[in-house]
PDB file of C-alpha atoms in Angstrom:
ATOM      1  CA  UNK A   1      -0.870 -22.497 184.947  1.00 76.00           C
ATOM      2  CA  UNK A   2      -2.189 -26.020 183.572  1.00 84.00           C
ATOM      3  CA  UNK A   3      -2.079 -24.288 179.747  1.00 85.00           C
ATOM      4  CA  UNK A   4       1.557 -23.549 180.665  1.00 81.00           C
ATOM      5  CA  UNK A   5       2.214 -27.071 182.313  1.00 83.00           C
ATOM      6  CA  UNK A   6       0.882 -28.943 179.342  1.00 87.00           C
ATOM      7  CA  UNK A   7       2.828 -26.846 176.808  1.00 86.00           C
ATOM      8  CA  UNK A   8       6.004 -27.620 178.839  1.00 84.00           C
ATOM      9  CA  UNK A   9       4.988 -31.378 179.068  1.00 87.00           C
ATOM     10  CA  UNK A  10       3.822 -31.020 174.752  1.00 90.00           C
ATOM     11  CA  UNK A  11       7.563 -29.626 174.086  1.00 86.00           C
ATOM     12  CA  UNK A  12       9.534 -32.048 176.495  1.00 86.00           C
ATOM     13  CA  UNK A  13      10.559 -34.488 174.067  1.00 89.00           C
ATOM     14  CA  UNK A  14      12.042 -32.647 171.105  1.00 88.00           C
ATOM     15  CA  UNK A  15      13.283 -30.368 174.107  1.00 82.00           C
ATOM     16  CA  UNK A  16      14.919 -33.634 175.760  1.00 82.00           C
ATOM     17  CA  UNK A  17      16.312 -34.195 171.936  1.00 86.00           C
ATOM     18  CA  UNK A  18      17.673 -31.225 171.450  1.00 85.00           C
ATOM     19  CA  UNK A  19      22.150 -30.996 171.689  1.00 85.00           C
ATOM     20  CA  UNK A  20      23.793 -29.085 174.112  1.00 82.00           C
ATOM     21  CA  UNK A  21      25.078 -26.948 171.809  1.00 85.00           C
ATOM     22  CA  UNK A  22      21.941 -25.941 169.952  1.00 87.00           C
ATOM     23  CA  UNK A  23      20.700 -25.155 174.333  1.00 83.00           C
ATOM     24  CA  UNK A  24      23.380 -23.315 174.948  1.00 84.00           C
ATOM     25  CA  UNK A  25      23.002 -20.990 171.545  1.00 88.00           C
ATOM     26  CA  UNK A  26      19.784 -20.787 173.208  1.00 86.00           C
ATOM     27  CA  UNK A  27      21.228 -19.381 176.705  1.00 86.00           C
ATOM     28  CA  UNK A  28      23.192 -17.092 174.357  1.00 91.00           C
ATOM     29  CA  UNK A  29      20.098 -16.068 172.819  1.00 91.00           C
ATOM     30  CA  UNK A  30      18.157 -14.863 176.206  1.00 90.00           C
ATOM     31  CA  UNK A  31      21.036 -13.382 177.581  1.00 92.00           C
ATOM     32  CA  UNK A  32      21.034 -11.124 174.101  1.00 94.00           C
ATOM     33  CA  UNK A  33      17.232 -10.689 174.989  1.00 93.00           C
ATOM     34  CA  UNK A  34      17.921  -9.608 178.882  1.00 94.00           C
ATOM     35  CA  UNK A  35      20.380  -7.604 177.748  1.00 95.00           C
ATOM     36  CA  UNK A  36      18.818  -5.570 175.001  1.00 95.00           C
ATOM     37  CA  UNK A  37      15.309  -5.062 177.477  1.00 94.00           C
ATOM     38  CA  UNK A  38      16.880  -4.480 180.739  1.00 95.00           C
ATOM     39  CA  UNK A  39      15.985  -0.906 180.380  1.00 95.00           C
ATOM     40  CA  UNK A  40      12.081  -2.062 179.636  1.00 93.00           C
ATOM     41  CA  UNK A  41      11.977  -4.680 182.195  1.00 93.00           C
ATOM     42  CA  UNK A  42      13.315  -2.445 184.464  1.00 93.00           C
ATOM     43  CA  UNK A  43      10.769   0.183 184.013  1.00 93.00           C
ATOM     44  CA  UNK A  44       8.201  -2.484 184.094  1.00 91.00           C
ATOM     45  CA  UNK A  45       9.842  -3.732 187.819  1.00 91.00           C
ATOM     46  CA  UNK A  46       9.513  -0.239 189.317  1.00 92.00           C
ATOM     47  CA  UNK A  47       5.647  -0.305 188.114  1.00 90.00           C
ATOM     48  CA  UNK A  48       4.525  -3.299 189.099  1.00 86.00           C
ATOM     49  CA  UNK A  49       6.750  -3.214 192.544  1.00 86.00           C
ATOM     50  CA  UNK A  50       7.650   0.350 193.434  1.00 88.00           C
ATOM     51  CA  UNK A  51      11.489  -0.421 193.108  1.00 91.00           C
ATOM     52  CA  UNK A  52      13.561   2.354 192.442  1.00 94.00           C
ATOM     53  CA  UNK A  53      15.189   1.627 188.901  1.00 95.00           C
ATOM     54  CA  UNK A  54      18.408   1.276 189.806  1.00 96.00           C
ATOM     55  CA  UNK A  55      17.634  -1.796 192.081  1.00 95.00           C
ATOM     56  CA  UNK A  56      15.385  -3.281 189.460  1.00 94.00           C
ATOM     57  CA  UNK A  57      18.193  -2.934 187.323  1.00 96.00           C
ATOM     58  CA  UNK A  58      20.529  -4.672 189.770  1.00 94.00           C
ATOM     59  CA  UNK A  59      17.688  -7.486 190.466  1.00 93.00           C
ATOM     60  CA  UNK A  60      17.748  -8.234 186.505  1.00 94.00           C
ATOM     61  CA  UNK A  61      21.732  -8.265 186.444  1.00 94.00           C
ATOM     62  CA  UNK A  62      22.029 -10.421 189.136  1.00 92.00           C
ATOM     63  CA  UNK A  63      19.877 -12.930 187.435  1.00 91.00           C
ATOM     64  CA  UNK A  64      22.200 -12.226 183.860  1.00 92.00           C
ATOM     65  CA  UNK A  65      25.033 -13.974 185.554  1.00 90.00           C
ATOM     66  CA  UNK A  66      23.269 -17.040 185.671  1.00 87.00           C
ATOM     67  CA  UNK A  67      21.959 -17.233 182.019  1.00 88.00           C
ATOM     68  CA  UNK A  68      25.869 -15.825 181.492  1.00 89.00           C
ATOM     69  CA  UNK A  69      27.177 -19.106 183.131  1.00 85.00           C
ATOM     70  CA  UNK A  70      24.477 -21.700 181.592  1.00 82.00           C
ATOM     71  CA  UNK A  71      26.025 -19.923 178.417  1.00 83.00           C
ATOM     72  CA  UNK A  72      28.899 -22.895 179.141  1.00 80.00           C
ATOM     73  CA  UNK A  73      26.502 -25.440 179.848  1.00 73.00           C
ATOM     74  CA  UNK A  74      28.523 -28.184 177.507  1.00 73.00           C
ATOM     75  CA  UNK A  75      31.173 -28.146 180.193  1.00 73.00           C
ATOM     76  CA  UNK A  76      28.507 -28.316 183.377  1.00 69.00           C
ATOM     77  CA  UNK A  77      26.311 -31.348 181.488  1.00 71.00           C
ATOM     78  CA  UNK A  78      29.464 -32.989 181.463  1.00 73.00           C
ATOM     79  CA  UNK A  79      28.639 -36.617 183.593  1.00 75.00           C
ATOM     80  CA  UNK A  80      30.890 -38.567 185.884  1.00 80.00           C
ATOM     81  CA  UNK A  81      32.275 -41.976 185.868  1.00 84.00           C
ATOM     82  CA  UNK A  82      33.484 -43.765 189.374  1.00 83.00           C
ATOM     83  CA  UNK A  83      35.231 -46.794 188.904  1.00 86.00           C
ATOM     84  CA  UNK A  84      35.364 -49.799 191.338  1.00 85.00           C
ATOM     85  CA  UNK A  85      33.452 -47.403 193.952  1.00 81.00           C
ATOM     86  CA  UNK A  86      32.746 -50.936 195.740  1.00 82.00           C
ATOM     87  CA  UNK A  87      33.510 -54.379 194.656  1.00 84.00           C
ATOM     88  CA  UNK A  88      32.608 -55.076 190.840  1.00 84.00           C
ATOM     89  CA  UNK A  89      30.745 -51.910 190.596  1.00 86.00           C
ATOM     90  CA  UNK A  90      30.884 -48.587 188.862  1.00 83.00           C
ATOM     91  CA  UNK A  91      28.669 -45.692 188.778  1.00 87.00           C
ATOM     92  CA  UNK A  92      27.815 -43.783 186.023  1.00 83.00           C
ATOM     93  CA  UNK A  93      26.163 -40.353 186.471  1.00 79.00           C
ATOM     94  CA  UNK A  94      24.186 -38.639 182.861  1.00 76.00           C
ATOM     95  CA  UNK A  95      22.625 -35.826 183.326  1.00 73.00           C
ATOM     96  CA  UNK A  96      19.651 -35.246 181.314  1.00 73.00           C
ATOM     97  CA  UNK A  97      16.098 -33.637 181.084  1.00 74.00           C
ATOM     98  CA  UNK A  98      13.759 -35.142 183.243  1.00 73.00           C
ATOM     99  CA  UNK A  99      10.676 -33.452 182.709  1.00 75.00           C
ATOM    100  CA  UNK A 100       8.198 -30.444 183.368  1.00 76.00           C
ATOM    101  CA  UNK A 101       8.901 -28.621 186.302  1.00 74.00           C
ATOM    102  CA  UNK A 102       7.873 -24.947 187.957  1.00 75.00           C
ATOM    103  CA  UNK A 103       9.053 -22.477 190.576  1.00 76.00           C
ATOM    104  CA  UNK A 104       7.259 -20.248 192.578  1.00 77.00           C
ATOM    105  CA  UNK A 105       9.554 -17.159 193.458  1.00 78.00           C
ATOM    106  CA  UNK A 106       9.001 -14.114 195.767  1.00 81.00           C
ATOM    107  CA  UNK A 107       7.448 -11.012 194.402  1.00 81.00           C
ATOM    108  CA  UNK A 108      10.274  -9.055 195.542  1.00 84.00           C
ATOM    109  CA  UNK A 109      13.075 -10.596 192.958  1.00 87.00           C
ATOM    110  CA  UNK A 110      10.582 -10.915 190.191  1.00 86.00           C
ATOM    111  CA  UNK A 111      14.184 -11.128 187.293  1.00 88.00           C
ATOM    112  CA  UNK A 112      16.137 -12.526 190.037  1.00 87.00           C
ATOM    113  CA  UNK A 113      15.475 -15.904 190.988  1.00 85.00           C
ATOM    114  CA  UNK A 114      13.615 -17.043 187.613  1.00 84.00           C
ATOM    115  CA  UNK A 115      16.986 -16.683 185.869  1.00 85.00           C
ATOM    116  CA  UNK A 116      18.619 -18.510 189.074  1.00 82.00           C
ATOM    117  CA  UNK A 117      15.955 -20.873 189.043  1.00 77.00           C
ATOM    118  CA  UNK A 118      15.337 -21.810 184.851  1.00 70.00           C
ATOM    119  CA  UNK A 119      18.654 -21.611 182.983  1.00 64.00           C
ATOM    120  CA  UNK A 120      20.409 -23.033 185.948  1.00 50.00           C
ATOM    121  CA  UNK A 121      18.555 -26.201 185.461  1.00 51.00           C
ATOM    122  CA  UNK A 122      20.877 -27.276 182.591  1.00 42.00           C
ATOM    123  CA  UNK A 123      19.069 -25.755 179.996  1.00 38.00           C
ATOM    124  CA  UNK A 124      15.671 -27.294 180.414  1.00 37.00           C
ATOM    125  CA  UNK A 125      13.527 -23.903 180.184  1.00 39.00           C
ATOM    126  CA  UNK A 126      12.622 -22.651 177.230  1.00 37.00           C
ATOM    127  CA  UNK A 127      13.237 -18.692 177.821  1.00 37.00           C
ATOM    128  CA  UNK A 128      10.367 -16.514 176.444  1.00 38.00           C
ATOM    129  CA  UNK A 129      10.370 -13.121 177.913  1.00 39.00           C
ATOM    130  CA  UNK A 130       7.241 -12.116 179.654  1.00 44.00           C
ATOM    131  CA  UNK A 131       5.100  -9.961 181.988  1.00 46.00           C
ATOM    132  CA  UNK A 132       7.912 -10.103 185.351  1.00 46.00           C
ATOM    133  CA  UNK A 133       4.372 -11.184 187.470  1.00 48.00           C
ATOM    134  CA  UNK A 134       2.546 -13.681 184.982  1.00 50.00           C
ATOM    135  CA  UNK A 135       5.489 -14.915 183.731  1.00 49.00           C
ATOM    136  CA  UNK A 136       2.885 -14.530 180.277  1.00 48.00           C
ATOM    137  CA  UNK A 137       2.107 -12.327 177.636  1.00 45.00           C
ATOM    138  CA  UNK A 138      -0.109 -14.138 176.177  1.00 48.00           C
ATOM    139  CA  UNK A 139      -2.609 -13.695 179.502  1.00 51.00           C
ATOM    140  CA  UNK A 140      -1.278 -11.002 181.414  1.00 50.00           C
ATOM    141  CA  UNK A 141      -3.686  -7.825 182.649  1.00 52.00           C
ATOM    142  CA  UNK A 142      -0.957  -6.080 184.524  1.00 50.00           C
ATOM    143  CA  UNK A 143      -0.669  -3.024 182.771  1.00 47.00           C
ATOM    144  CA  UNK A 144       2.649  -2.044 180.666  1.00 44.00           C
ATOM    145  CA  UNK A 145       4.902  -5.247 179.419  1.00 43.00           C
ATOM    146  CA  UNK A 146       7.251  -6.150 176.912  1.00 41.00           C
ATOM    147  CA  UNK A 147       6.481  -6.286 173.227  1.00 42.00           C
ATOM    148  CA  UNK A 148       5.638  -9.784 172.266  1.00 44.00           C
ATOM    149  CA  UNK A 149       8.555 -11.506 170.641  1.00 40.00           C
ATOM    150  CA  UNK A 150       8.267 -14.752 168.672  1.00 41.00           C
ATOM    151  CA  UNK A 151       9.088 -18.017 170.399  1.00 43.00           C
ATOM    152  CA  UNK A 152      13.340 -18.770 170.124  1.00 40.00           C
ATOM    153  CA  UNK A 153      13.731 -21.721 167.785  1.00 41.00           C
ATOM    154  CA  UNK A 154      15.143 -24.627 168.428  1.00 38.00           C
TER     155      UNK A 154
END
């Protein structure tokens, strides 16, 4: 976890640099990815959990929807200006990357919640696809996993 910490914290300022647009290709990108492994993933799922494949299936599809609406993330990084919200004073809200951050999600929605979790966060994950239970390829003993894949450019 601290290799993986300090490679997110290495990347975060050409990540923090990087347009919306060129994210959101990105968004594209893993959705492409999920899309064109669900069967793998899925098989990988029932393996490591015991899911039928069907609900594994449904678990990674449910997660697609989310890196499906990050896919439009130039309209949801849109900020907000409020005008004369109190005497002489306006407030402006940017959103932007703020830094390295982590989730810890249940074992029983291993594609699930990641994708709610990651691309949700306005586009400030870098999406590698991984053992669903080390989130790594690089490290993982688990048994079967998905073919390595070089890293998605930015």
């Amino acid at each position: 976890m601290e290799a993986a910490v300090a490679a997110a914290k290495a990347a975060f300022p050409a990540w923090s640099n990087t347009s919306v647009s060129v994210r959101s290709r990105i968004m594209f990108k893993l959705q492409e990815l999920i899309r064109e492994h669900t069967d793998e993933m899925a098989d990988i799922i029932t393996v490591e959990l015991g899911k039928v494949t069907a609900d594994a299936k449904g678990d990674i599809f449910r997660g697609l929807e989310i890196v499906e609406q990050s896919c439009a993330m130039g309209q949801t990084m849109l900020g907000d200006t409020l005008s004369n919200v109190s005497a002489n004073m306006d407030t402006v809200m940017i959103r932007q990357p703020l830094g390295v951050c982590g989730g810890i999600t249940p074992f029983n929605f291993p594609a699930m919640i990641p994708l709610w979790m990651f691309p949700g966060k306005r586009g400030n994950f870098t999406p590698r696809p991984s053992c669903v239970r080390c989130h790594s390829l690089d490290t993982c003993r688990c048994g079967p996993q998905l073919p390595s894949r070089p890293a998605i450019p930015l």
